[in-house]
Amino acid sequence: QVQLVESGGGSVQAGGSLRLSCAASGYTHSSYFMGWFRQAPGKEREGVASIDSDGGTSYADSVKGRFTVSKDNAKNTLYLQMNSLKPEDTAMYYCAADPNRFRLLVLRRPNYWGQGTQVTVSS
């Protein structure tokens, strides 16, 4: 059974940093496409960053240059380093995984989701 468990969320002032982690189990981590999504109250869920099975990355324009996605295949863990945080980054952040890139990045309907971790940035 696939499980994704996020951690690392919290409250921080604007300009600060947080590092999210997503511990994965139940599948071959290195062969899956993985990503971070977020959802703010009253808004649709949006893609934040993703990483391919070969390590290629992509980012939403709103976080480029501030966020970095990475993974450690040996630890089956996905990370999101968030720097220069802004109040508009406040949201619930979700880790997601899927063996199909199209389903994860285009359809935004990956097979597997974590439970989410809250990030709150105050001005």
N, CA, C and O atoms as a MOPAC input file, in Angstrom:
PM7 MOZYME 1SCF
protein

 N      0.83700 1    -1.19000 1     0.00000 1
 C      0.00000 1     0.00000 1     0.00000 1
 C      0.87600 1     1.24500 1     0.00000 1
 O      1.78500 1     1.38900 1     0.81800 1
 N      0.58100 1     2.14200 1    -0.93800 1
 C      1.35400 1     3.37700 1    -1.05100 1
 C      0.94700 1     4.34000 1     0.04100 1
 O     -0.24000 1     4.56100 1     0.28500 1
 N      1.94800 1     4.91300 1     0.69700 1
 C      1.69800 1     5.93000 1     1.70700 1
 C      2.64800 1     7.09000 1     1.52000 1
 O      3.83400 1     6.90300 1     1.24900 1
 N      2.11200 1     8.29800 1     1.66800 1
 C      2.89700 1     9.52400 1     1.60600 1
 C      2.60500 1    10.31400 1     2.87300 1
 O      1.44600 1    10.59800 1     3.17800 1
 N      3.64400 1    10.66600 1     3.60600 1
 C      3.46000 1    11.38000 1     4.86800 1
 C      4.32100 1    12.64100 1     4.86000 1
 O      5.55000 1    12.57500 1     4.85200 1
 N      3.63700 1    13.80100 1     4.86200 1
 C      4.34300 1    15.07500 1     4.85200 1
 C      4.68200 1    15.52900 1     6.26900 1
 O      4.03100 1    15.14200 1     7.23900 1
 N      5.71000 1    16.35400 1     6.35900 1
 C      6.07500 1    16.99700 1     7.62200 1
 C      6.85200 1    18.26200 1     7.30300 1
 O      7.27100 1    18.47600 1     6.16500 1
 N      7.04100 1    19.09800 1     8.31700 1
 C      7.85700 1    20.28500 1     8.14500 1
 C      7.11200 1    21.58800 1     8.00900 1
 O      7.72500 1    22.65500 1     7.95500 1
 N      5.79400 1    21.51700 1     7.95100 1
 C      5.02900 1    22.74800 1     7.85700 1
 C      5.08300 1    23.52400 1     9.16600 1
 O      5.56900 1    23.02400 1    10.18100 1
 N      4.57600 1    24.75600 1     9.12800 1
 C      4.54700 1    25.57600 1    10.33000 1
 C      4.25700 1    27.00900 1     9.99200 1
 O      3.83400 1    27.33900 1     8.88400 1
 N      4.49500 1    27.86600 1    10.98200 1
 C      4.26400 1    29.29600 1    10.81500 1
 C      5.59400 1    30.02200 1    10.76400 1
 O      6.50100 1    29.73400 1    11.54500 1
 N      5.70500 1    30.96300 1     9.84300 1
 C      6.94700 1    31.70300 1     9.66400 1
 C      6.61900 1    33.09900 1     9.19100 1
 O      5.56800 1    33.32500 1     8.59200 1
 N      7.50500 1    34.03200 1     9.45400 1
 C      7.31300 1    35.39400 1     8.97500 1
 C      7.76800 1    35.51500 1     7.52500 1
 O      8.59300 1    34.73600 1     7.04800 1
 N      7.22500 1    36.48800 1     6.84800 1
 C      7.61500 1    36.74100 1     5.46000 1
 C      9.12600 1    36.89700 1     5.37200 1
 O      9.76200 1    37.53900 1     6.20800 1
 N      9.68300 1    36.27900 1     4.31800 1
 C     11.12400 1    36.28800 1     4.14500 1
 C     11.81800 1    35.08000 1     4.74100 1
 O     12.99500 1    34.83600 1     4.47700 1
 N     11.09100 1    34.33300 1     5.53900 1
 C     11.67400 1    33.16300 1     6.19400 1
 C     11.69200 1    31.94100 1     5.30100 1
 O     11.32800 1    31.99900 1     4.12600 1
 N     12.12700 1    30.82600 1     5.88600 1
 C     12.28100 1    29.57800 1     5.13000 1
 C     11.66300 1    28.41100 1     5.88600 1
 O     11.58300 1    28.41000 1     7.11500 1
 N     11.23200 1    27.42400 1     5.12300 1
 C     10.76700 1    26.15500 1     5.66100 1
 C     11.20200 1    25.05100 1     4.70500 1
 O     11.38200 1    25.27400 1     3.50800 1
 N     11.36400 1    23.86300 1     5.26000 1
 C     11.67000 1    22.70500 1     4.43900 1
 C     10.63200 1    21.62500 1     4.69300 1
 O     10.51800 1    21.11200 1     5.80700 1
 N      9.88600 1    21.28500 1     3.67300 1
 C      8.90100 1    20.22100 1     3.76800 1
 C      9.52800 1    18.89600 1     3.36100 1
 O     10.38900 1    18.83700 1     2.48300 1
 N      9.07900 1    17.84400 1     4.01500 1
 C      9.51300 1    16.49000 1     3.66900 1
 C      8.29800 1    15.61600 1     3.40300 1
 O      7.22100 1    15.83700 1     3.95800 1
 N      8.48700 1    14.63000 1     2.55500 1
 C      7.41700 1    13.67400 1     2.25400 1
 C      8.03300 1    12.28100 1     2.24500 1
 O      8.76800 1    11.92100 1     1.32600 1
 N      7.72900 1    11.51200 1     3.26800 1
 C      8.24400 1    10.15300 1     3.36700 1
 C      7.31100 1     9.20700 1     2.62700 1
 O      6.11400 1     9.15800 1     2.91100 1
 N      7.85600 1     8.46200 1     1.68400 1
 C      7.06000 1     7.58900 1     0.83900 1
 C      7.35000 1     6.12500 1     1.12800 1
 O      8.46800 1     5.75200 1     1.48600 1
 N      6.33800 1     5.31900 1     0.96900 1
 C      6.51600 1     3.88100 1     1.14600 1
 C      5.50400 1     3.13300 1     0.29900 1
 O      4.47800 1     3.68700 1    -0.09600 1
 N      5.80000 1     1.87000 1     0.02400 1
 C      4.85900 1     1.02200 1    -0.68600 1
 C      5.04900 1     0.95000 1    -2.18400 1
 O      4.26500 1     0.29500 1    -2.87100 1
 N      6.09000 1     1.61900 1    -2.72000 1
 C      6.34400 1     1.55600 1    -4.15000 1
 C      7.81900 1     1.87700 1    -4.39400 1
 O      8.54900 1     2.29100 1    -3.49400 1
 N      8.22700 1     1.66900 1    -5.64900 1
 C      9.61600 1     1.96300 1    -6.02000 1
 C      9.75800 1     3.45500 1    -6.23700 1
 O      9.40300 1     3.98200 1    -7.29100 1
 N     10.27600 1     4.11900 1    -5.24000 1
 C     10.32900 1     5.57700 1    -5.20900 1
 C     11.00400 1     6.15600 1    -6.43300 1
 O     10.52600 1     7.14300 1    -6.99200 1
 N     12.08500 1     5.57200 1    -6.85300 1
 C     12.88700 1     6.15800 1    -7.92800 1
 C     12.17500 1     6.14500 1    -9.26900 1
 O     12.53800 1     6.91600 1   -10.15700 1
 N     11.18600 1     5.30300 1    -9.44100 1
 C     10.51900 1     5.19300 1   -10.73800 1
 C      9.27200 1     6.05500 1   -10.85100 1
 O      8.66200 1     6.10300 1   -11.92000 1
 N      8.88300 1     6.72400 1    -9.80500 1
 C      7.66700 1     7.51800 1    -9.80200 1
 C      7.95500 1     8.99500 1   -10.06800 1
 O      9.03400 1     9.50300 1    -9.76300 1
 N      6.97100 1     9.65700 1   -10.63600 1
 C      6.97400 1    11.10700 1   -10.74300 1
 C      6.33700 1    11.64200 1    -9.46500 1
 O      5.31900 1    11.12900 1    -8.99900 1
 N      6.95800 1    12.68800 1    -8.90500 1
 C      6.45200 1    13.20500 1    -7.63800 1
 C      6.30700 1    14.71800 1    -7.69600 1
 O      6.98800 1    15.39100 1    -8.47000 1
 N      5.42400 1    15.23500 1    -6.87900 1
 C      5.22100 1    16.66800 1    -6.90500 1
 C      4.64800 1    17.20600 1    -5.61900 1
 O      4.18000 1    16.46100 1    -4.75900 1
 N      4.69500 1    18.52000 1    -5.50900 1
 C      4.07800 1    19.25600 1    -4.40700 1
 C      2.95500 1    20.12100 1    -4.97500 1
 O      3.12000 1    20.80400 1    -5.98600 1
 N      1.83700 1    20.07200 1    -4.31200 1
 C      0.68400 1    20.89200 1    -4.63800 1
 C      0.31400 1    21.69000 1    -3.39500 1
 O      0.72000 1    21.35200 1    -2.28300 1
 N     -0.45200 1    22.73800 1    -3.59200 1
 C     -0.93100 1    23.49800 1    -2.44200 1
 C     -2.33600 1    23.99800 1    -2.70000 1
 O     -2.76000 1    24.17400 1    -3.84300 1
 N     -3.04400 1    24.22200 1    -1.61200 1
 C     -4.40400 1    24.74100 1    -1.70700 1
 C     -4.64300 1    25.71700 1    -0.57600 1
 O     -4.54000 1    25.37300 1     0.60200 1
 N     -4.96400 1    26.94000 1    -0.95800 1
 C     -5.30300 1    27.97500 1     0.00400 1
 C     -6.81600 1    28.00200 1     0.17900 1
 O     -7.54400 1    27.56500 1    -0.71300 1
 N     -7.30300 1    28.50500 1     1.30500 1
 C     -8.75200 1    28.55800 1     1.53600 1
 C     -9.47300 1    29.30500 1     0.42000 1
 O     -9.09300 1    30.42200 1     0.06600 1
 N    -10.50900 1    28.68900 1    -0.12900 1
 C    -11.30000 1    29.32100 1    -1.17000 1
 C    -10.68300 1    29.28100 1    -2.55400 1
 O    -11.23600 1    29.84600 1    -3.49800 1
 N     -9.54200 1    28.61800 1    -2.68500 1
 C     -8.86900 1    28.55400 1    -3.97800 1
 C     -8.71400 1    27.09500 1    -4.42300 1
 O     -8.78700 1    26.16400 1    -3.62000 1
 N     -8.50000 1    26.93700 1    -5.72200 1
 C     -8.27700 1    25.60300 1    -6.25600 1
 C     -6.86400 1    25.11400 1    -5.91400 1
 O     -5.94500 1    25.90100 1    -5.68800 1
 N     -6.73400 1    23.80400 1    -5.88700 1
 C     -5.41400 1    23.22900 1    -5.66700 1
 C     -4.53500 1    23.52300 1    -6.87500 1
 O     -4.98300 1    23.40200 1    -8.01500 1
 N     -3.28700 1    23.90900 1    -6.63200 1
 C     -2.38200 1    24.23900 1    -7.71700 1
 C     -1.06100 1    23.48700 1    -7.56200 1
 O     -0.62500 1    23.17600 1    -6.45400 1
 N     -0.45000 1    23.21200 1    -8.68900 1
 C      0.85300 1    22.58200 1    -8.67500 1
 C      1.92400 1    23.58900 1    -8.29100 1
 O      1.89400 1    24.73700 1    -8.73500 1
 N      2.86200 1    23.16000 1    -7.47400 1
 C      3.93800 1    24.02600 1    -7.01700 1
 C      5.26800 1    23.62100 1    -7.66300 1
 O      5.96900 1    24.45500 1    -8.23700 1
 N      5.59900 1    22.35200 1    -7.56300 1
 C      6.87300 1    21.85900 1    -8.10000 1
 C      6.75600 1    20.36800 1    -8.31900 1
 O      5.96400 1    19.68600 1    -7.67100 1
 N      7.56400 1    19.87300 1    -9.24800 1
 C      7.55300 1    18.44200 1    -9.51500 1
 C      8.96100 1    17.97500 1    -9.85900 1
 O      9.83000 1    18.76400 1   -10.23000 1
 N      9.15700 1    16.66500 1    -9.72500 1
 C     10.43800 1    16.07800 1   -10.06600 1
 C     10.18900 1    14.74200 1   -10.74900 1
 O      9.43100 1    13.90400 1   -10.26000 1
 N     10.84900 1    14.56400 1   -11.89600 1
 C     10.67400 1    13.35400 1   -12.68000 1
 C     11.47700 1    12.20100 1   -12.09000 1
 O     12.29000 1    12.38400 1   -11.18400 1
 N     11.23100 1    11.02500 1   -12.62100 1
 C     11.96500 1     9.86100 1   -12.16100 1
 C     13.46900 1     9.98600 1   -12.46200 1
 O     14.29000 1     9.37000 1   -11.78300 1
 N     13.82700 1    10.79300 1   -13.48800 1
 C     15.24700 1    10.96600 1   -13.81400 1
 C     15.83500 1    12.21700 1   -13.16600 1
 O     16.98500 1    12.57100 1   -13.42600 1
 N     15.03900 1    12.89200 1   -12.31500 1
 C     15.54400 1    14.04500 1   -11.58500 1
 C     15.22500 1    15.39400 1   -12.19000 1
 O     15.54800 1    16.41800 1   -11.58700 1
 N     14.60400 1    15.43800 1   -13.35800 1
 C     14.21400 1    16.70100 1   -13.94800 1
 C     13.15200 1    17.39400 1   -13.12200 1
 O     12.25000 1    16.74400 1   -12.59300 1
 N     13.24900 1    18.71600 1   -13.00600 1
 C     12.33000 1    19.46400 1   -12.15100 1
 C     11.55500 1    20.51200 1   -12.93500 1
 O     11.98100 1    20.95500 1   -14.00100 1
 N     10.41700 1    20.89500 1   -12.38800 1
 C      9.64000 1    21.99500 1   -12.94000 1
 C      8.96900 1    22.72300 1   -11.79200 1
 O      8.72400 1    22.14600 1   -10.73200 1
 N      8.67000 1    24.02400 1   -12.01800 1
 C      8.13400 1    24.87100 1   -10.96300 1
 C      7.03100 1    25.76600 1   -11.50000 1
 O      7.02100 1    26.13200 1   -12.67500 1
 N      6.11300 1    26.10700 1   -10.62700 1
 C      5.14800 1    27.14700 1   -10.95100 1
 C      5.88800 1    28.47200 1   -11.01300 1
 O      6.86000 1    28.68300 1   -10.28900 1
 N      5.42600 1    29.36100 1   -11.87700 1
 C      6.09200 1    30.66200 1   -12.02400 1
 C      6.15300 1    31.41300 1   -10.69400 1
 O      7.11700 1    32.13200 1   -10.43000 1
 N      5.15100 1    31.25100 1    -9.87900 1
 C      5.06500 1    32.01000 1    -8.63000 1
 C      6.13300 1    31.60700 1    -7.60600 1
 O      6.37400 1    32.34000 1    -6.64600 1
 N      6.76900 1    30.45800 1    -7.80100 1
 C      7.76100 1    30.01000 1    -6.81500 1
 C      9.15400 1    29.85300 1    -7.40500 1
 O     10.10200 1    29.53700 1    -6.68500 1
 N      9.28400 1    30.07000 1    -8.69200 1
 C     10.60200 1    29.92200 1    -9.33300 1
 C     11.62700 1    30.84600 1    -8.68000 1
 O     11.35900 1    32.02100 1    -8.42900 1
 N     12.80400 1    30.28900 1    -8.41200 1
 C     13.85800 1    31.06300 1    -7.78900 1
 C     13.77200 1    31.10300 1    -6.27700 1
 O     14.71300 1    31.54400 1    -5.61800 1
 N     12.65600 1    30.64900 1    -5.71400 1
 C     12.48800 1    30.65700 1    -4.25500 1
 C     12.36800 1    29.24200 1    -3.68000 1
 O     12.83800 1    28.97900 1    -2.57300 1
 N     11.74900 1    28.34600 1    -4.42100 1
 C     11.52400 1    26.97600 1    -3.95300 1
 C     12.42400 1    26.02100 1    -4.72500 1
 O     12.72400 1    26.24200 1    -5.89800 1
 N     12.84700 1    24.96400 1    -4.05500 1
 C     13.64000 1    23.91800 1    -4.69200 1
 C     13.10000 1    22.55100 1    -4.29700 1
 O     12.98900 1    22.23500 1    -3.11300 1
 N     12.76800 1    21.74800 1    -5.29600 1
 C     12.28300 1    20.38900 1    -5.05100 1
 C     13.43800 1    19.40800 1    -5.26700 1
 O     14.24600 1    19.57100 1    -6.18100 1
 N     13.50000 1    18.40300 1    -4.42100 1
 C     14.55000 1    17.38900 1    -4.54300 1
 C     14.05300 1    16.08800 1    -3.94900 1
 O     13.02900 1    16.05700 1    -3.26600 1
 N     14.77600 1    15.01900 1    -4.20800 1
 C     14.40200 1    13.73900 1    -3.61600 1
 C     15.63800 1    12.92600 1    -3.28900 1
 O     16.69000 1    13.05800 1    -3.91400 1
 N     15.47400 1    12.09200 1    -2.29900 1
 C     16.52800 1    11.17300 1    -1.89800 1
 C     15.97100 1     9.76200 1    -2.09000 1
 O     15.18400 1     9.28500 1    -1.27200 1
 N     16.37600 1     9.10500 1    -3.15900 1
 C     15.82300 1     7.78700 1    -3.45900 1
 C     16.19300 1     6.75700 1    -2.39600 1
 O     15.42200 1     5.83800 1    -2.12000 1
 N     17.36300 1     6.91000 1    -1.80900 1
 C     17.78500 1     5.95600 1    -0.77800 1
 C     16.89600 1     6.03600 1     0.45700 1
 O     16.67300 1     5.03400 1     1.13800 1
 N     16.39000 1     7.23600 1     0.74000 1
 C     15.52000 1     7.43600 1     1.90200 1
 C     14.04900 1     7.44700 1     1.52900 1
 O     13.18800 1     7.59200 1     2.39700 1
 N     13.75200 1     7.29300 1     0.23300 1
 C     12.35400 1     7.36000 1    -0.23100 1
 C     11.66500 1     8.63000 1     0.25600 1
 O     10.53100 1     8.59100 1     0.73300 1
 N     12.35800 1     9.74200 1     0.13100 1
 C     11.83900 1    11.00100 1     0.66200 1
 C     11.92600 1    12.10600 1    -0.38100 1
 O     12.92800 1    12.25100 1    -1.08100 1
 N     10.86300 1    12.87100 1    -0.46400 1
 C     10.76900 1    14.04900 1    -1.32400 1
 C     10.86300 1    15.28300 1    -0.44200 1
 O     10.35300 1    15.29200 1     0.67800 1
 N     11.51500 1    16.32500 1    -0.94900 1
 C     11.68600 1    17.55300 1    -0.18100 1
 C     11.20600 1    18.76000 1    -0.97600 1
 O     11.15200 1    18.73500 1    -2.20600 1
 N     10.85900 1    19.81600 1    -0.24900 1
 C     10.58200 1    21.10800 1    -0.84400 1
 C     11.21200 1    22.16000 1     0.05800 1
 O     10.71500 1    22.43300 1     1.15000 1
 N     12.30500 1    22.74400 1    -0.40700 1
 C     12.95600 1    23.83900 1     0.31200 1
 C     12.30200 1    25.14000 1    -0.13300 1
 O     12.31200 1    25.47600 1    -1.31700 1
 N     11.73600 1    25.86300 1     0.81600 1
 C     11.02300 1    27.09100 1     0.50700 1
 C     11.73600 1    28.26200 1     1.16300 1
 O     11.81100 1    28.34100 1     2.38900 1
 N     12.25400 1    29.16000 1     0.35700 1
 C     12.95200 1    30.35300 1     0.84300 1
 C     12.18400 1    31.60700 1     0.44200 1
 O     11.31300 1    31.56700 1    -0.42600 1
 N     12.51600 1    32.70100 1     1.07900 1
 C     11.87900 1    33.99400 1     0.77800 1
 C     10.36300 1    33.86200 1     0.74500 1
 O      9.70700 1    34.32100 1    -0.18900 1
 N      9.83300 1    33.24500 1     1.74900 1
 C      8.39300 1    32.98000 1     1.78800 1
 C      7.59100 1    34.27300 1     1.84300 1
 O      8.01100 1    35.26100 1     2.44600 1
 N      6.42200 1    34.24200 1     1.19600 1
 C      5.52700 1    35.37700 1     1.12900 1
 C      4.18000 1    34.98900 1     1.74500 1
 O      3.84700 1    33.80500 1     1.80100 1
 N      3.41600 1    35.95800 1     2.20100 1
 C      2.08200 1    35.63700 1     2.74800 1
 C      1.21900 1    34.85700 1     1.75600 1
 O      0.41100 1    34.02200 1     2.16300 1
 N      1.38200 1    35.11900 1     0.47700 1
 C      0.58200 1    34.40200 1    -0.52900 1
 C      0.98800 1    32.94000 1    -0.69600 1
 O      0.32600 1    32.19000 1    -1.41300 1
 N      2.06700 1    32.53500 1    -0.04000 1
 C      2.44200 1    31.12500 1    -0.04000 1
 C      1.66600 1    30.33100 1     1.01300 1
 O      1.75900 1    29.10500 1     1.06000 1
 N      0.90600 1    31.02200 1     1.85100 1
 C      0.11600 1    30.35700 1     2.88100 1
 C     -0.89100 1    29.40300 1     2.25700 1
 O     -1.71400 1    29.80500 1     1.43400 1
 N     -0.82100 1    28.14300 1     2.65000 1
 C     -1.69500 1    27.11900 1     2.08300 1
 C     -1.42200 1    25.79000 1     2.77400 1
 O     -0.46700 1    25.64600 1     3.53800 1
 N     -2.28900 1    24.82000 1     2.48300 1
 C     -2.00300 1    23.44200 1     2.84500 1
 C     -1.17700 1    22.86100 1     1.70700 1
 O     -1.56500 1    22.96200 1     0.54300 1
 N     -0.06200 1    22.26400 1     2.02800 1
 C      0.82200 1    21.70100 1     1.01900 1
 C      0.70300 1    20.17200 1     1.02200 1
 O      0.74100 1    19.52200 1     2.06700 1
 N      0.55900 1    19.62900 1    -0.18400 1
 C      0.36700 1    18.18900 1    -0.34100 1
 C      1.46800 1    17.59300 1    -1.21400 1
 O      1.88500 1    18.18100 1    -2.21300 1
 N      1.91300 1    16.44100 1    -0.81800 1
 C      2.83400 1    15.64800 1    -1.61500 1
 C      2.00000 1    14.68800 1    -2.46500 1
 O      0.96400 1    14.19800 1    -2.01600 1
 N      2.45200 1    14.42100 1    -3.68800 1
 C      1.72800 1    13.51000 1    -4.56400 1
 C      2.70200 1    12.67700 1    -5.37900 1
 O      3.83400 1    13.09000 1    -5.63200 1
 N      2.24800 1    11.50100 1    -5.78500 1
 C      3.10500 1    10.61100 1    -6.56500 1
 C      2.27700 1     9.81200 1    -7.55500 1
 O      1.11800 1     9.48500 1    -7.30100 1
 N      2.89400 1     9.50300 1    -8.68900 1
 C      2.21500 1     8.70900 1    -9.71000 1
 C      3.25800 1     8.15300 1   -10.67700 1
 O      4.24900 1     8.82600 1   -10.96100 1
 N      3.05500 1     6.94600 1   -11.18200 1
 C      3.99200 1     6.41300 1   -12.18100 1
 C      3.80500 1     7.03500 1   -13.55600 1
 O      4.62000 1     6.82500 1   -14.45400 1
 N      2.72700 1     7.80200 1   -13.72000 1
 C      2.40400 1     8.43800 1   -14.99700 1
 C      2.56000 1     9.94800 1   -14.88900 1
 O      1.87100 1    10.59600 1   -14.10100 1
 N      3.46500 1    10.50500 1   -15.68200 1
 C      3.76300 1    11.93300 1   -15.61500 1
 C      2.55400 1    12.78000 1   -16.02800 1
 O      2.27500 1    13.80900 1   -15.41200 1
 N      1.84800 1    12.35100 1   -17.05800 1
 C      0.68900 1    13.11000 1   -17.56000 1
 C     -0.38200 1    13.22200 1   -16.48000 1
 O     -0.97100 1    14.28400 1   -16.28100 1
 N     -0.62000 1    12.13300 1   -15.80000 1
 C     -1.66100 1    12.14500 1   -14.77700 1
 C     -1.27600 1    13.07300 1   -13.62000 1
 O     -2.13600 1    13.72500 1   -13.02800 1
 N      0.00700 1    13.12600 1   -13.30700 1
 C      0.45100 1    13.96900 1   -12.20100 1
 C      0.47200 1    15.44000 1   -12.59000 1
 O     -0.07600 1    16.27700 1   -11.87200 1
 N      1.09900 1    15.76400 1   -13.72100 1
 C      1.39200 1    17.15500 1   -14.03200 1
 C      0.33100 1    17.83700 1   -14.88500 1
 O      0.11900 1    19.04200 1   -14.75100 1
 N     -0.33600 1    17.09800 1   -15.75400 1
 C     -1.30600 1    17.71500 1   -16.64800 1
 C     -2.72200 1    17.57900 1   -16.08000 1
 O     -3.43300 1    18.57100 1   -15.91600 1
 N     -3.11000 1    16.36700 1   -15.78800 1
 C     -4.42500 1    16.14800 1   -15.21300 1
 C     -4.49400 1    16.58300 1   -13.75700 1
 O     -5.57200 1    16.89300 1   -13.24900 1
 N     -3.33100 1    16.60800 1   -13.07700 1
 C     -3.27700 1    16.94000 1   -11.65000 1
 C     -4.17700 1    15.99900 1   -10.85300 1
 O     -4.83900 1    16.39800 1    -9.89500 1
 N     -4.17900 1    14.76100 1   -11.27400 1
 C     -4.96700 1    13.73600 1   -10.57700 1
 C     -4.09100 1    12.52300 1   -10.33800 1
 O     -4.34500 1    11.43900 1   -10.86400 1
 N     -3.06400 1    12.72000 1    -9.54400 1
 C     -2.18900 1    11.58100 1    -9.26700 1
 C     -2.91000 1    10.53000 1    -8.43600 1
 O     -3.88800 1    10.81300 1    -7.74500 1
 N     -2.40500 1     9.33000 1    -8.52600 1
 C     -3.03700 1     8.24600 1    -7.79000 1
 C     -2.85800 1     8.36100 1    -6.28500 1
 O     -3.69000 1     7.88500 1    -5.51300 1
 N     -1.76900 1     8.99600 1    -5.87700 1
 C     -1.44700 1     8.98100 1    -4.45600 1
 C     -1.21200 1    10.39700 1    -3.92500 1
 O     -0.51000 1    11.20600 1    -4.53300 1
 N     -1.81600 1    10.66000 1    -2.78900 1
 C     -1.70300 1    11.94700 1    -2.10000 1
 C     -1.31800 1    11.72400 1    -0.65400 1
 O     -1.67200 1    10.71300 1    -0.04700 1
 N     -0.57400 1    12.69800 1    -0.10300 1
 C     -0.36100 1    12.71700 1     1.32600 1
 C     -1.51400 1    13.42800 1     2.01000 1
 O     -2.45600 1    13.87400 1     1.35600 1
 N     -1.43400 1    13.53200 1     3.32400 1
 C     -2.52700 1    14.14200 1     4.08900 1
 C     -2.41300 1    15.65800 1     4.16800 1
 O     -3.36800 1    16.33500 1     4.54700 1
 N     -1.25600 1    16.18900 1     3.81400 1
 C     -1.06000 1    17.62800 1     3.80300 1
 C     -0.37300 1    18.14800 1     5.05200 1
 O     -0.46800 1    17.56100 1     6.13000 1
 N      0.32400 1    19.26600 1     4.87900 1
 C      0.95000 1    19.96000 1     6.00300 1
 C      0.74300 1    21.45700 1     5.80100 1
 O      0.93400 1    21.97400 1     4.70000 1
 N      0.35800 1    22.13800 1     6.85300 1
 C     -0.01700 1    23.55200 1     6.75800 1
 C      1.21300 1    24.45000 1     6.80800 1
 O      2.10000 1    24.27400 1     7.64300 1
 N      1.24300 1    25.41000 1     5.90100 1
 C      2.27400 1    26.45400 1     5.88500 1
 C      1.56800 1    27.79300 1     6.01600 1
 O      0.67700 1    28.11000 1     5.22800 1
 N      1.96200 1    28.57200 1     7.00300 1
 C      1.37200 1    29.88600 1     7.23400 1
 C      2.48300 1    30.92100 1     7.28600 1
 O      3.41300 1    30.81700 1     8.08600 1
 N      2.37200 1    31.92400 1     6.41600 1
 C      3.37800 1    32.98000 1     6.33800 1
 C      2.72300 1    34.29600 1     6.72100 1
 O      1.75700 1    34.72200 1     6.08800 1
 N      3.24100 1    34.93400 1     7.74500 1
 C      2.67500 1    36.19000 1     8.21300 1
 C      3.51700 1    37.36500 1     7.72400 1
 O      4.73100 1    37.25800 1     7.54800 1
 N      2.83600 1    38.48300 1     7.51300 1
 C      3.53700 1    39.67000 1     6.99900 1
 C      4.12900 1    40.49500 1     8.12500 1
 O      4.75100 1    41.52700 1     7.87300 1

